Tab-separated table of C-alpha atoms in Angstrom:
chain	number	residue	atom	x	y	z
A	18	MET	CA	-14.572	39.345	-2.898
A	19	PRO	CA	-16.898	39.136	-5.873
A	20	ILE	CA	-18.906	35.994	-6.630
A	21	ALA	CA	-16.657	33.658	-8.660
A	22	GLU	CA	-17.596	33.225	-12.352
A	23	ASP	CA	-17.580	29.410	-11.863
A	24	PHE	CA	-19.664	29.607	-8.668
A	25	LYS	CA	-22.149	26.774	-8.339
A	26	SER	CA	-24.585	26.109	-5.523
A	27	ILE	CA	-23.277	22.615	-5.253
A	28	TYR	CA	-19.493	22.746	-5.092
A	29	THR	CA	-17.247	19.759	-5.707
A	30	LYS	CA	-13.584	19.699	-4.991
A	31	ASN	CA	-11.330	16.784	-5.780
A	32	TRP	CA	-8.732	16.048	-3.076
A	33	GLU	CA	-5.777	13.649	-3.188
A	34	ILE	CA	-5.344	11.716	0.071
A	35	TYR	CA	-1.658	11.948	1.110
A	36	PHE	CA	0.089	9.452	3.412
A	37	SER	CA	0.464	12.176	6.051
A	38	GLN	CA	-3.360	12.318	6.323
A	39	CYS	CA	-3.657	8.557	7.027
A	40	ASP	CA	-3.434	6.435	10.210
A	41	PRO	CA	-1.717	3.047	10.667
A	42	THR	CA	-4.544	1.309	8.874
A	43	GLY	CA	-3.664	3.276	5.634
A	44	LYS	CA	-7.053	4.975	5.877
A	45	MET	CA	-7.716	8.718	6.302
A	46	LYS	CA	-7.568	9.999	9.826
A	47	LEU	CA	-11.000	11.132	11.082
A	48	SER	CA	-9.642	14.525	12.090
A	49	GLU	CA	-8.213	14.970	8.558
A	50	MET	CA	-11.731	14.203	7.228
A	51	ALA	CA	-13.140	17.009	9.443
A	52	ASN	CA	-10.404	19.212	8.079
A	53	LEU	CA	-11.351	18.525	4.467
A	54	PHE	CA	-14.971	19.419	5.256
A	55	GLN	CA	-13.833	22.800	6.622
A	56	LEU	CA	-11.450	23.552	3.770
A	57	THR	CA	-14.065	22.680	1.217
A	58	ALA	CA	-16.717	24.752	2.968
A	59	SER	CA	-14.348	27.717	3.118
A	60	GLU	CA	-13.606	27.483	-0.646
A	61	HIS	CA	-17.291	27.267	-1.472
A	62	ALA	CA	-18.110	30.275	0.743
A	63	ILE	CA	-15.283	32.332	-0.823
A	64	LYS	CA	-16.507	31.499	-4.297
A	65	GLY	CA	-20.068	32.494	-3.352
A	66	GLY	CA	-18.942	35.874	-1.955
A	67	LEU	CA	-19.598	34.831	1.725
A	68	GLY	CA	-16.084	33.866	2.684
A	69	PHE	CA	-13.729	34.673	5.493
A	70	PHE	CA	-12.576	38.024	4.010
A	71	ASP	CA	-16.140	39.071	2.949
A	72	LEU	CA	-17.454	38.603	6.492
A	73	GLN	CA	-14.446	40.205	8.004
A	74	GLU	CA	-15.509	43.537	6.546
A	75	PHE	CA	-18.512	43.390	8.820
A	76	SER	CA	-16.511	42.041	11.815
A	77	GLN	CA	-18.241	38.762	11.204
A	78	SER	CA	-17.020	35.207	10.982
A	79	TRP	CA	-18.542	31.777	10.324
A	80	VAL	CA	-18.301	29.489	13.418
A	81	MET	CA	-19.104	25.764	13.337
A	82	ASN	CA	-21.528	24.728	16.095
A	83	ARG	CA	-22.307	21.160	15.186
A	84	LEU	CA	-21.120	18.406	12.909
A	85	ARG	CA	-22.586	14.934	12.305
A	86	ILE	CA	-20.590	12.534	10.157
A	87	GLU	CA	-21.852	9.060	8.977
A	88	ILE	CA	-19.141	6.833	7.638
A	89	ASP	CA	-19.655	3.855	5.302
A	90	GLU	CA	-16.036	3.577	4.312
A	91	LEU	CA	-12.894	5.728	4.717
A	92	PRO	CA	-10.676	6.665	1.701
A	93	SER	CA	-7.101	5.303	1.623
A	94	TRP	CA	-3.698	6.809	0.852
A	95	THR	CA	-3.350	7.585	-2.927
A	96	ASP	CA	-7.122	7.776	-3.367
A	97	PHE	CA	-8.602	10.783	-5.032
A	98	VAL	CA	-12.051	11.796	-3.520
A	99	ASP	CA	-14.707	14.293	-4.371
A	100	VAL	CA	-15.874	16.355	-1.441
A	101	LYS	CA	-19.299	17.919	-2.347
A	102	THR	CA	-20.855	20.602	-0.336
A	103	TRP	CA	-24.139	22.562	-0.515
A	104	ILE	CA	-26.443	24.680	1.701
A	105	GLU	CA	-29.553	23.122	3.214
A	106	VAL	CA	-30.609	26.274	5.114
A	107	LEU	CA	-29.165	29.767	5.250
A	108	LYS	CA	-31.256	32.364	7.118
A	109	GLY	CA	-30.484	35.114	9.596
A	110	ALA	CA	-27.487	33.993	11.705
A	111	LYS	CA	-27.587	30.335	10.815
A	112	SER	CA	-26.707	27.937	8.077
A	113	ILE	CA	-26.897	24.144	7.651
A	114	ARG	CA	-24.157	23.012	5.298
A	115	ASP	CA	-23.997	19.465	3.992
A	116	PHE	CA	-21.131	17.333	2.663
A	117	THR	CA	-20.506	14.036	0.939
A	118	ILE	CA	-17.200	12.310	0.179
A	119	GLU	CA	-17.391	10.246	-2.952
A	120	LYS	CA	-14.765	7.951	-4.624
A	121	ASN	CA	-15.339	7.042	-8.268
A	122	GLY	CA	-18.962	8.233	-7.925
A	123	LYS	CA	-19.697	6.014	-4.851
A	124	LYS	CA	-20.691	7.875	-1.634
A	125	LEU	CA	-18.417	6.893	1.229
A	126	ILE	CA	-19.267	9.498	3.822
A	127	GLY	CA	-22.064	12.030	4.503
A	128	ALA	CA	-21.938	14.941	6.967
A	129	SER	CA	-24.244	17.763	8.096
A	130	SER	CA	-22.974	20.801	9.885
A	131	LEU	CA	-24.592	23.811	11.571
A	132	TRP	CA	-22.789	27.126	11.392
A	133	ALA	CA	-23.562	30.477	13.023
A	134	VAL	CA	-22.468	33.967	11.939
A	135	PHE	CA	-20.449	35.355	14.858
A	136	ASN	CA	-19.678	39.049	15.509
A	137	THR	CA	-15.996	39.081	16.414
A	138	GLU	CA	-16.301	42.514	18.128
A	139	LYS	CA	-19.528	41.970	20.032
A	140	ARG	CA	-18.476	38.317	20.698
A	141	ARG	CA	-21.939	37.020	19.930
A	142	PRO	CA	-24.104	35.571	17.177
A	143	ASP	CA	-25.143	38.099	14.519
A	144	ILE	CA	-27.402	38.388	11.437
A	145	LEU	CA	-25.398	37.841	8.151
A	146	GLN	CA	-24.860	41.310	6.593
A	147	LEU	CA	-24.352	40.005	3.082
A	148	ASP	CA	-26.846	39.079	0.356
A	149	SER	CA	-27.052	35.287	-0.167
A	150	SER	CA	-30.012	35.158	-2.515
A	151	HIS	CA	-27.846	33.881	-5.433
A	152	ILE	CA	-27.129	30.664	-3.531
A	153	GLU	CA	-29.706	27.938	-4.042
A	154	ARG	CA	-30.771	26.083	-0.894
A	155	PHE	CA	-31.361	22.363	-0.986
A	156	PRO	CA	-33.673	21.621	1.944
A	157	ASP	CA	-34.449	18.039	0.735
A	158	LEU	CA	-30.942	16.955	-0.216
A	159	LYS	CA	-29.892	15.176	2.943
A	160	PRO	CA	-26.363	13.719	3.238
A	161	THR	CA	-27.029	11.809	6.523
A	162	GLU	CA	-29.800	9.578	7.841
A	163	ILE	CA	-29.936	11.559	11.093
A	164	ASP	CA	-29.615	15.412	11.325
A	165	ASN	CA	-26.915	17.143	13.283
A	166	SER	CA	-28.281	17.698	16.780
A	167	ILE	CA	-27.716	19.048	20.283
A	168	LEU	CA	-25.905	16.346	22.324
A	169	ASP	CA	-26.601	15.496	25.984
A	170	LYS	CA	-23.797	16.932	28.126
A	171	ASP	CA	-25.166	15.959	31.527
A	172	PHE	CA	-23.850	12.374	31.527
A	173	GLU	CA	-21.707	11.125	34.392
A	174	PRO	CA	-18.288	10.186	32.983
A	175	THR	CA	-16.453	6.957	34.064
A	176	GLU	CA	-13.043	8.243	33.077
A	177	VAL	CA	-11.356	11.685	33.070
A	178	ILE	CA	-8.124	12.535	31.181
A	179	GLN	CA	-6.226	15.824	31.777
A	180	TYR	CA	-4.713	17.781	28.959
A	181	GLN	CA	-3.206	21.208	28.375
A	182	VAL	CA	-3.715	22.939	25.061
A	183	GLN	CA	-0.379	23.153	23.227
A	184	PHE	CA	0.976	25.555	20.581
A	185	SER	CA	0.630	22.977	17.881
A	186	ASP	CA	-3.101	22.778	18.590
A	187	LEU	CA	-3.690	26.392	17.594
A	188	ASP	CA	-5.001	27.557	14.327
A	189	ILE	CA	-4.951	30.790	12.341
A	190	VAL	CA	-7.427	32.425	14.690
A	191	LYS	CA	-5.289	31.625	17.809
A	192	HIS	CA	-7.739	29.011	19.200
A	193	ALA	CA	-7.462	25.261	19.435
A	194	ASN	CA	-8.596	23.992	16.071
A	195	ASN	CA	-11.916	22.090	15.827
A	196	THR	CA	-10.194	19.066	14.491
A	197	LYS	CA	-7.931	18.868	17.626
A	198	TYR	CA	-10.976	18.351	19.906
A	199	LEU	CA	-11.689	15.161	18.033
A	200	ASP	CA	-8.077	14.001	18.077
A	201	TRP	CA	-7.913	14.527	21.897
A	202	CYS	CA	-11.027	12.358	22.402
A	203	LEU	CA	-9.857	9.595	19.898
A	204	ASN	CA	-6.548	9.467	21.730
A	205	THR	CA	-8.369	8.168	24.836
A	206	ILE	CA	-10.119	5.202	23.179
A	207	ASP	CA	-8.887	1.677	22.551
A	208	PRO	CA	-6.905	1.888	19.262
A	209	GLU	CA	-8.486	-1.383	18.071
A	210	ILE	CA	-11.794	0.605	17.565
A	211	ILE	CA	-9.964	2.632	14.945
A	212	PHE	CA	-7.920	-0.279	13.577
A	213	LYS	CA	-11.097	-2.269	12.969
A	214	HIS	CA	-12.928	0.780	11.518
A	215	ARG	CA	-15.766	0.430	14.071
A	216	ILE	CA	-16.683	4.142	14.102
A	217	LYS	CA	-19.804	4.568	11.980
A	218	ALA	CA	-21.011	7.976	13.111
A	219	ILE	CA	-19.533	10.944	14.939
A	220	ASP	CA	-21.552	13.822	16.475
A	221	MET	CA	-19.787	16.892	17.734
A	222	ASN	CA	-20.988	20.093	19.376
A	223	PHE	CA	-18.469	22.937	19.569
A	224	LEU	CA	-19.637	25.227	22.413
A	225	LYS	CA	-16.679	27.343	23.517
A	226	GLU	CA	-13.220	28.082	22.156
A	227	LEU	CA	-9.951	27.043	23.867
A	228	SER	CA	-6.738	28.973	23.980
A	229	LEU	CA	-3.027	28.249	24.471
A	230	HIS	CA	-2.208	26.499	27.782
A	231	ASP	CA	-5.887	26.128	28.810
A	232	GLU	CA	-6.155	23.143	31.203
A	233	ILE	CA	-8.929	20.808	30.150
A	234	LYS	CA	-10.556	17.626	31.348
A	235	ILE	CA	-11.659	15.075	28.732
A	236	GLN	CA	-14.541	13.233	30.312
A	237	LYS	CA	-15.584	9.899	28.803
A	238	LEU	CA	-18.408	7.480	29.138
A	239	GLU	CA	-18.180	4.213	27.252
A	240	THR	CA	-21.125	1.872	26.810
A	241	GLU	CA	-21.359	-1.112	24.368
A	242	ASN	CA	-21.770	0.723	21.078
A	243	LEU	CA	-21.566	4.316	22.097
A	244	ILE	CA	-18.710	6.538	23.477
A	245	GLN	CA	-19.591	9.880	24.792
A	246	PHE	CA	-17.151	12.733	25.586
A	247	LYS	CA	-17.235	16.216	26.985
A	248	ILE	CA	-14.352	18.579	27.279
A	249	VAL	CA	-14.519	20.853	30.317
A	250	ASN	CA	-12.352	23.810	31.196
A	251	GLU	CA	-12.986	25.775	34.427
A	252	ASP	CA	-16.396	24.086	34.854
A	253	LYS	CA	-17.565	25.166	31.434
A	254	VAL	CA	-18.341	22.545	28.742
A	255	ASN	CA	-16.364	23.473	25.601
A	256	PHE	CA	-17.171	20.414	23.534
A	257	VAL	CA	-19.462	17.429	23.431
A	258	CYS	CA	-18.814	14.385	21.216
A	259	ARG	CA	-20.578	11.002	20.589
A	260	LEU	CA	-19.136	8.118	18.662
A	261	GLU	CA	-21.474	5.423	17.437
A	262	LEU	CA	-19.773	2.043	16.839
A	263	ARG	CA	-20.693	-0.737	14.529
B	87	MET	CA	6.071	1.075	-10.653
B	88	PRO	CA	7.635	2.086	-13.997
B	89	ILE	CA	9.497	5.404	-14.339
B	90	ALA	CA	6.881	8.082	-15.188
B	91	GLU	CA	6.877	9.492	-18.708
B	92	ASP	CA	7.119	12.984	-17.257
B	93	PHE	CA	9.948	12.106	-14.794
B	94	LYS	CA	12.488	14.875	-14.374
B	95	SER	CA	15.557	14.829	-12.169
B	96	ILE	CA	14.486	18.171	-10.678
B	97	TYR	CA	10.881	17.791	-9.622
B	98	THR	CA	8.619	20.816	-8.927
B	99	LYS	CA	5.209	20.568	-7.304
B	100	ASN	CA	2.937	23.481	-6.752
B	101	TRP	CA	1.149	23.406	-3.370
B	102	GLU	CA	-1.592	25.708	-2.050
B	103	ILE	CA	-1.175	26.711	1.550
B	104	TYR	CA	-4.485	26.095	3.372
B	105	PHE	CA	-5.507	27.810	6.579
B	106	SER	CA	-5.318	24.566	8.429
B	107	GLN	CA	-1.564	24.468	7.688
B	108	CYS	CA	-1.030	27.891	9.289
B	109	ASP	CA	-0.343	29.124	12.796
B	110	PRO	CA	-1.811	32.192	14.548
B	111	THR	CA	0.522	34.524	12.582
B	112	GLY	CA	-1.115	33.280	9.303
B	113	LYS	CA	2.221	31.771	8.207
B	114	MET	CA	2.771	28.071	7.491
B	115	LYS	CA	3.447	25.953	10.530
B	116	LEU	CA	7.056	24.623	10.570
B	117	SER	CA	5.893	21.044	11.001
B	118	GLU	CA	3.682	21.478	7.937
B	119	MET	CA	6.681	22.652	5.946
B	120	ALA	CA	8.514	19.509	6.937
B	121	ASN	CA	5.466	17.518	5.761
B	122	LEU	CA	5.486	19.200	2.347
B	123	PHE	CA	9.169	18.234	1.961
B	124	GLN	CA	8.310	14.621	2.680
B	125	LEU	CA	5.226	14.511	0.443
B	126	THR	CA	7.141	16.052	-2.453
B	127	ALA	CA	10.103	13.785	-1.909
B	128	SER	CA	7.776	10.765	-1.959
B	129	GLU	CA	6.109	11.823	-5.250
B	130	HIS	CA	9.475	12.468	-6.918
B	131	ALA	CA	10.698	9.027	-5.779
B	132	ILE	CA	7.526	7.357	-7.067
B	133	LYS	CA	7.871	9.090	-10.496
B	134	GLY	CA	11.498	7.943	-10.640
B	135	GLY	CA	10.714	4.337	-9.910
B	136	LEU	CA	12.314	4.384	-6.458
B	137	GLY	CA	9.187	4.976	-4.403
B	138	PHE	CA	7.531	3.330	-1.413
B	139	PHE	CA	5.943	0.493	-3.396
B	140	ASP	CA	9.072	-0.127	-5.487
B	141	LEU	CA	11.271	-0.506	-2.439
B	142	GLN	CA	8.655	-2.602	-0.578
B	143	GLU	CA	9.186	-5.321	-3.154
B	144	PHE	CA	12.703	-5.739	-1.699
B	145	SER	CA	11.505	-5.243	1.942
B	146	GLN	CA	13.178	-1.888	1.775
B	147	SER	CA	12.039	1.633	2.768
B	148	TRP	CA	13.452	5.155	2.658
B	149	VAL	CA	14.061	6.561	6.132
B	150	MET	CA	14.985	10.193	6.815
B	151	ASN	CA	18.012	10.555	9.077
B	152	ARG	CA	18.788	14.241	8.930
B	153	LEU	CA	17.061	17.466	7.820
B	154	ARG	CA	18.425	20.994	7.798
B	155	ILE	CA	16.072	23.895	6.904
B	156	GLU	CA	17.093	27.469	6.365
B	157	ILE	CA	14.207	29.939	6.373
B	158	ASP	CA	14.273	33.420	4.859
B	159	GLU	CA	10.498	33.820	4.913
B	160	LEU	CA	7.492	31.586	5.476
B	161	PRO	CA	4.584	31.328	3.051
B	162	SER	CA	1.084	32.476	4.204
B	163	TRP	CA	-2.463	31.273	3.938
B	164	THR	CA	-3.759	31.375	0.313
B	165	ASP	CA	-0.174	31.399	-1.154
B	166	PHE	CA	0.775	28.966	-3.863
B	167	VAL	CA	4.335	27.775	-3.534
B	168	ASP	CA	6.665	25.629	-5.666
B	169	VAL	CA	8.462	22.941	-3.732
B	170	LYS	CA	11.444	21.839	-5.801
B	171	THR	CA	13.490	18.661	-4.992
B	172	TRP	CA	16.472	17.041	-6.478
B	173	ILE	CA	19.199	14.447	-5.617
B	174	GLU	CA	22.638	15.665	-4.548
B	175	VAL	CA	24.012	12.203	-3.791
B	176	LEU	CA	22.584	8.711	-4.236
B	177	LYS	CA	25.004	5.809	-3.663
B	178	GLY	CA	24.731	2.472	-1.808
B	179	ALA	CA	22.403	2.939	1.062
B	180	LYS	CA	22.437	6.738	1.261
B	181	SER	CA	20.908	9.698	-0.499
B	182	ILE	CA	21.210	13.477	-0.026
B	183	ARG	CA	17.957	15.094	-1.209
B	184	ASP	CA	17.600	18.828	-1.485
B	185	PHE	CA	14.616	21.090	-1.450
B	186	THR	CA	13.698	24.727	-1.994
B	187	ILE	CA	10.354	26.406	-1.479
B	188	GLU	CA	9.769	29.296	-3.969
B	189	LYS	CA	6.930	31.788	-4.246
B	190	ASN	CA	6.559	33.665	-7.588
B	191	GLY	CA	10.126	32.571	-8.431
B	192	LYS	CA	11.664	33.920	-5.196
B	193	LYS	CA	13.346	31.403	-2.944
B	194	LEU	CA	11.893	31.578	0.575
B	195	ILE	CA	13.311	28.359	2.129
B	196	GLY	CA	16.085	25.852	1.428
B	197	ALA	CA	16.521	22.398	2.909
B	198	SER	CA	18.861	19.439	2.791
B	199	SER	CA	18.061	15.963	3.924
B	200	LEU	CA	19.917	12.715	4.388
B	201	TRP	CA	18.048	9.418	3.732
B	202	ALA	CA	19.010	5.872	4.260
B	203	VAL	CA	17.690	2.693	2.609
B	204	PHE	CA	16.418	0.557	5.435
B	205	ASN	CA	15.656	-3.190	5.324
B	206	THR	CA	12.386	-3.608	7.089
B	207	GLU	CA	12.930	-7.354	7.721
B	208	LYS	CA	16.561	-7.219	8.888
B	209	ARG	CA	15.798	-3.863	10.662
B	210	ARG	CA	19.067	-2.273	9.443
B	211	PRO	CA	20.459	-0.060	6.661
B	212	ASP	CA	20.701	-1.828	3.286
B	213	ILE	CA	22.087	-1.192	-0.253
B	214	LEU	CA	19.392	-0.008	-2.642
B	215	GLN	CA	18.334	-2.934	-4.866
B	216	LEU	CA	17.024	-0.764	-7.719
B	217	ASP	CA	18.770	0.896	-10.569
B	218	SER	CA	18.970	4.703	-10.164
B	219	SER	CA	21.284	5.527	-13.105
B	220	HIS	CA	18.461	7.460	-14.888
B	221	ILE	CA	18.328	9.985	-12.129
B	222	GLU	CA	20.805	12.899	-12.518
B	223	ARG	CA	22.754	13.873	-9.427
B	224	PHE	CA	23.364	17.626	-8.682
B	225	PRO	CA	26.409	17.600	-6.277
B	226	ASP	CA	26.922	21.334	-6.779
B	227	LEU	CA	23.326	22.569	-6.459
B	228	LYS	CA	23.181	23.467	-2.781
B	229	PRO	CA	19.898	24.631	-1.304
B	230	THR	CA	21.417	25.695	2.092
B	231	GLU	CA	24.479	27.648	3.234
B	232	ILE	CA	25.362	24.830	5.696
B	233	ASP	CA	24.958	21.074	4.943
B	234	ASN	CA	22.806	18.763	7.082
B	235	SER	CA	24.967	17.379	9.829
B	236	ILE	CA	25.203	15.236	12.890
B	237	LEU	CA	24.160	17.157	15.963
B	238	ASP	CA	25.748	17.095	19.445
B	239	LYS	CA	23.529	14.996	21.743
B	240	ASP	CA	25.712	15.249	24.875
B	241	PHE	CA	24.604	18.622	26.049
B	242	GLU	CA	23.226	19.031	29.621
B	243	PRO	CA	19.594	20.171	29.420
B	244	THR	CA	18.217	22.904	31.719
B	245	GLU	CA	14.607	21.835	31.326
B	246	VAL	CA	12.823	18.425	30.831
B	247	ILE	CA	9.267	17.977	29.661
B	248	GLN	CA	7.487	14.634	29.853
B	249	TYR	CA	5.226	13.380	27.103
B	250	GLN	CA	3.491	10.200	26.068
B	251	VAL	CA	3.070	9.336	22.358
B	252	GLN	CA	-0.561	9.613	21.395
B	253	PHE	CA	-2.644	7.834	18.705
B	254	SER	CA	-2.890	11.146	16.777
B	255	ASP	CA	0.876	11.238	16.572
B	256	LEU	CA	1.035	7.900	14.586
B	257	ASP	CA	1.489	7.752	10.826
B	258	ILE	CA	0.896	5.087	8.197
B	259	VAL	CA	3.784	2.937	9.392
B	260	LYS	CA	2.592	2.926	12.998
B	261	HIS	CA	5.382	5.110	14.338
B	262	ALA	CA	5.222	8.694	15.545
B	263	ASN	CA	5.586	10.825	12.463
B	264	ASN	CA	8.805	12.811	11.898
B	265	THR	CA	6.872	16.059	11.930
B	266	LYS	CA	5.523	15.405	15.409
B	267	TYR	CA	8.929	15.396	16.999
B	268	LEU	CA	9.360	19.026	15.822
B	269	ASP	CA	5.866	19.943	17.079
B	270	TRP	CA	6.642	18.483	20.541
B	271	CYS	CA	9.863	20.574	20.732
B	272	LEU	CA	8.208	23.730	19.476
B	273	ASN	CA	5.464	23.370	22.055
B	274	THR	CA	8.061	23.836	24.758
B	275	ILE	CA	9.413	27.213	23.588
B	276	ASP	CA	8.209	30.785	24.196
B	277	PRO	CA	5.483	31.295	21.554
B	278	GLU	CA	6.830	34.764	20.925
B	279	ILE	CA	9.794	33.163	19.096
B	280	ILE	CA	7.328	31.830	16.539
B	281	PHE	CA	5.053	34.902	16.557
B	282	LYS	CA	8.104	37.059	15.710
B	283	HIS	CA	9.409	34.525	13.102
B	284	ARG	CA	12.794	34.330	14.882
B	285	ILE	CA	13.552	30.730	13.711
B	286	LYS	CA	16.024	31.079	10.871
B	287	ALA	CA	17.331	27.471	10.746
B	288	ILE	CA	16.289	24.041	12.022
B	289	ASP	CA	18.550	20.999	12.239
B	290	MET	CA	17.032	17.625	13.018
B	291	ASN	CA	18.537	14.142	13.482
B	292	PHE	CA	16.045	11.273	13.490
B	293	LEU	CA	17.745	8.391	15.407
B	294	LYS	CA	15.122	5.988	16.516
B	295	GLU	CA	11.396	5.496	16.043
B	296	LEU	CA	8.753	5.911	18.729
B	297	SER	CA	5.558	3.907	19.090
B	298	LEU	CA	2.133	4.418	20.668
B	299	HIS	CA	2.233	5.197	24.322
B	300	ASP	CA	6.053	5.415	24.597
B	301	GLU	CA	6.953	7.718	27.439
B	302	ILE	CA	9.476	10.353	26.371
B	303	LYS	CA	11.517	13.140	27.896
B	304	ILE	CA	11.947	16.309	25.825
B	305	GLN	CA	15.259	17.716	27.082
B	306	LYS	CA	15.945	21.416	26.262
B	307	LEU	CA	18.900	23.756	26.509
B	308	GLU	CA	18.318	27.449	25.651
B	309	THR	CA	21.093	29.937	25.062
B	310	GLU	CA	20.795	33.343	23.493
B	311	ASN	CA	20.307	32.455	19.837
B	312	LEU	CA	20.220	28.723	19.966
B	313	ILE	CA	17.765	26.173	21.337
B	314	GLN	CA	18.849	22.563	21.472
B	315	PHE	CA	16.566	19.530	22.149
B	316	LYS	CA	16.905	15.840	22.560
B	317	ILE	CA	14.089	13.374	22.911
B	318	VAL	CA	14.964	10.508	25.114
B	319	ASN	CA	12.979	7.194	25.686
B	320	GLU	CA	14.367	4.516	28.071
B	321	ASP	CA	17.803	6.220	28.114
B	322	LYS	CA	18.043	6.089	24.297
B	323	VAL	CA	18.137	9.337	22.258
B	324	ASN	CA	15.437	9.164	19.582
B	325	PHE	CA	15.779	12.682	18.187
B	326	VAL	CA	18.073	15.650	18.343
B	327	CYS	CA	17.093	19.181	17.211
B	328	ARG	CA	18.706	22.571	17.091
B	329	LEU	CA	16.952	25.848	16.359
B	330	GLU	CA	19.011	28.869	15.251
B	331	LEU	CA	17.286	32.171	16.100
B	332	ARG	CA	17.647	35.498	14.332
């Protein structure tokens, strides 16, 4: 699709927070927050001529590899929030895309994500076939104190929970949706951690997709202010996650 | 809250269908459709001065008892749809609220729901304490061919699936959200039924709430063009559902 007339290199979308996006504390669910990042990223990419349908013409697709989220405060039911997104780096097959969530001009949340261009026929990373020179990069505009990063996946878990991927977990591309990995992990922790809003940062590495009825193991290691997870299917690590608690 | 200046007895809200609301066919997930009905109903009630916060002042709350949905066609990712809602009956403790989903003026879906006013202190149905005389009733404006109804819960299931309510299932009032009951049932059917859009009507009866870590049995009976479910917890039936297939 052509570049939108109102395309801007920093895109802001105002979202209303509905009650169905909130948990029993009345605050936005963490997986819904991750969803808002992905929806806003997708809209920005479409407006910039680098969206889902543009890449599909070259059998390419954007895939999220890493996401780091730093949370000062979560929005509540009936809030309107501005999700801002911009590109820090876009070169070859890779892009660092940043986000903030603001309410009445106050930053509540910052996030940094790493995306790869994936060739859906060759099933491997690929160089972006589209011109992106009209999009300004903001290498110095950092939304988080710490960059997104590769997480350690070699820790020894102290607890293992079994799960089978369900139909309701699948998204439009027939894989378990990114946001579900986070929900599965959060389902295994003490709910008081969420009720007391103790999660101050979340790091996620998305390594391999999961399909309907895949049997997975959610492996967990809890220490005082850190909870680490990996999701394993047939001895392959599909997902690594790290929660930092306040 | 006061009655909104723009309050109308038939309320229309335009919703964009995002990819995170769609299943692998690119069509809206059925549980997301149920969510849109509830969000639209809530907004209409708030505008009419009979919303969540208004009822809370009297320790009352709206609770959905029954929902019947008749589906001609499901909207797709990137569609904009109009969800219309109006009151058929509102008297004492009960209300029948109707819905349609239209795309470009064409009706895709009709739904009829029964709600009760519930006293959250006495934990039982209650007479609505607020004046609703400003809201026009439309007893003859029917969105479905068949009314919402009480479903048979005495059938003998041929399959039973165990499940435990997870944190991600909980909503803002600390119970498993209505839409999750439907997802749990749909997770147990042959995915081809959804891929081929064979579900033409859904009836649901919400009988009893479920809380975190409740152990449930999803009991299923499949016949040629009908799939019946009940969800049982500690020998009590919490939910009954009936899918009519084309």
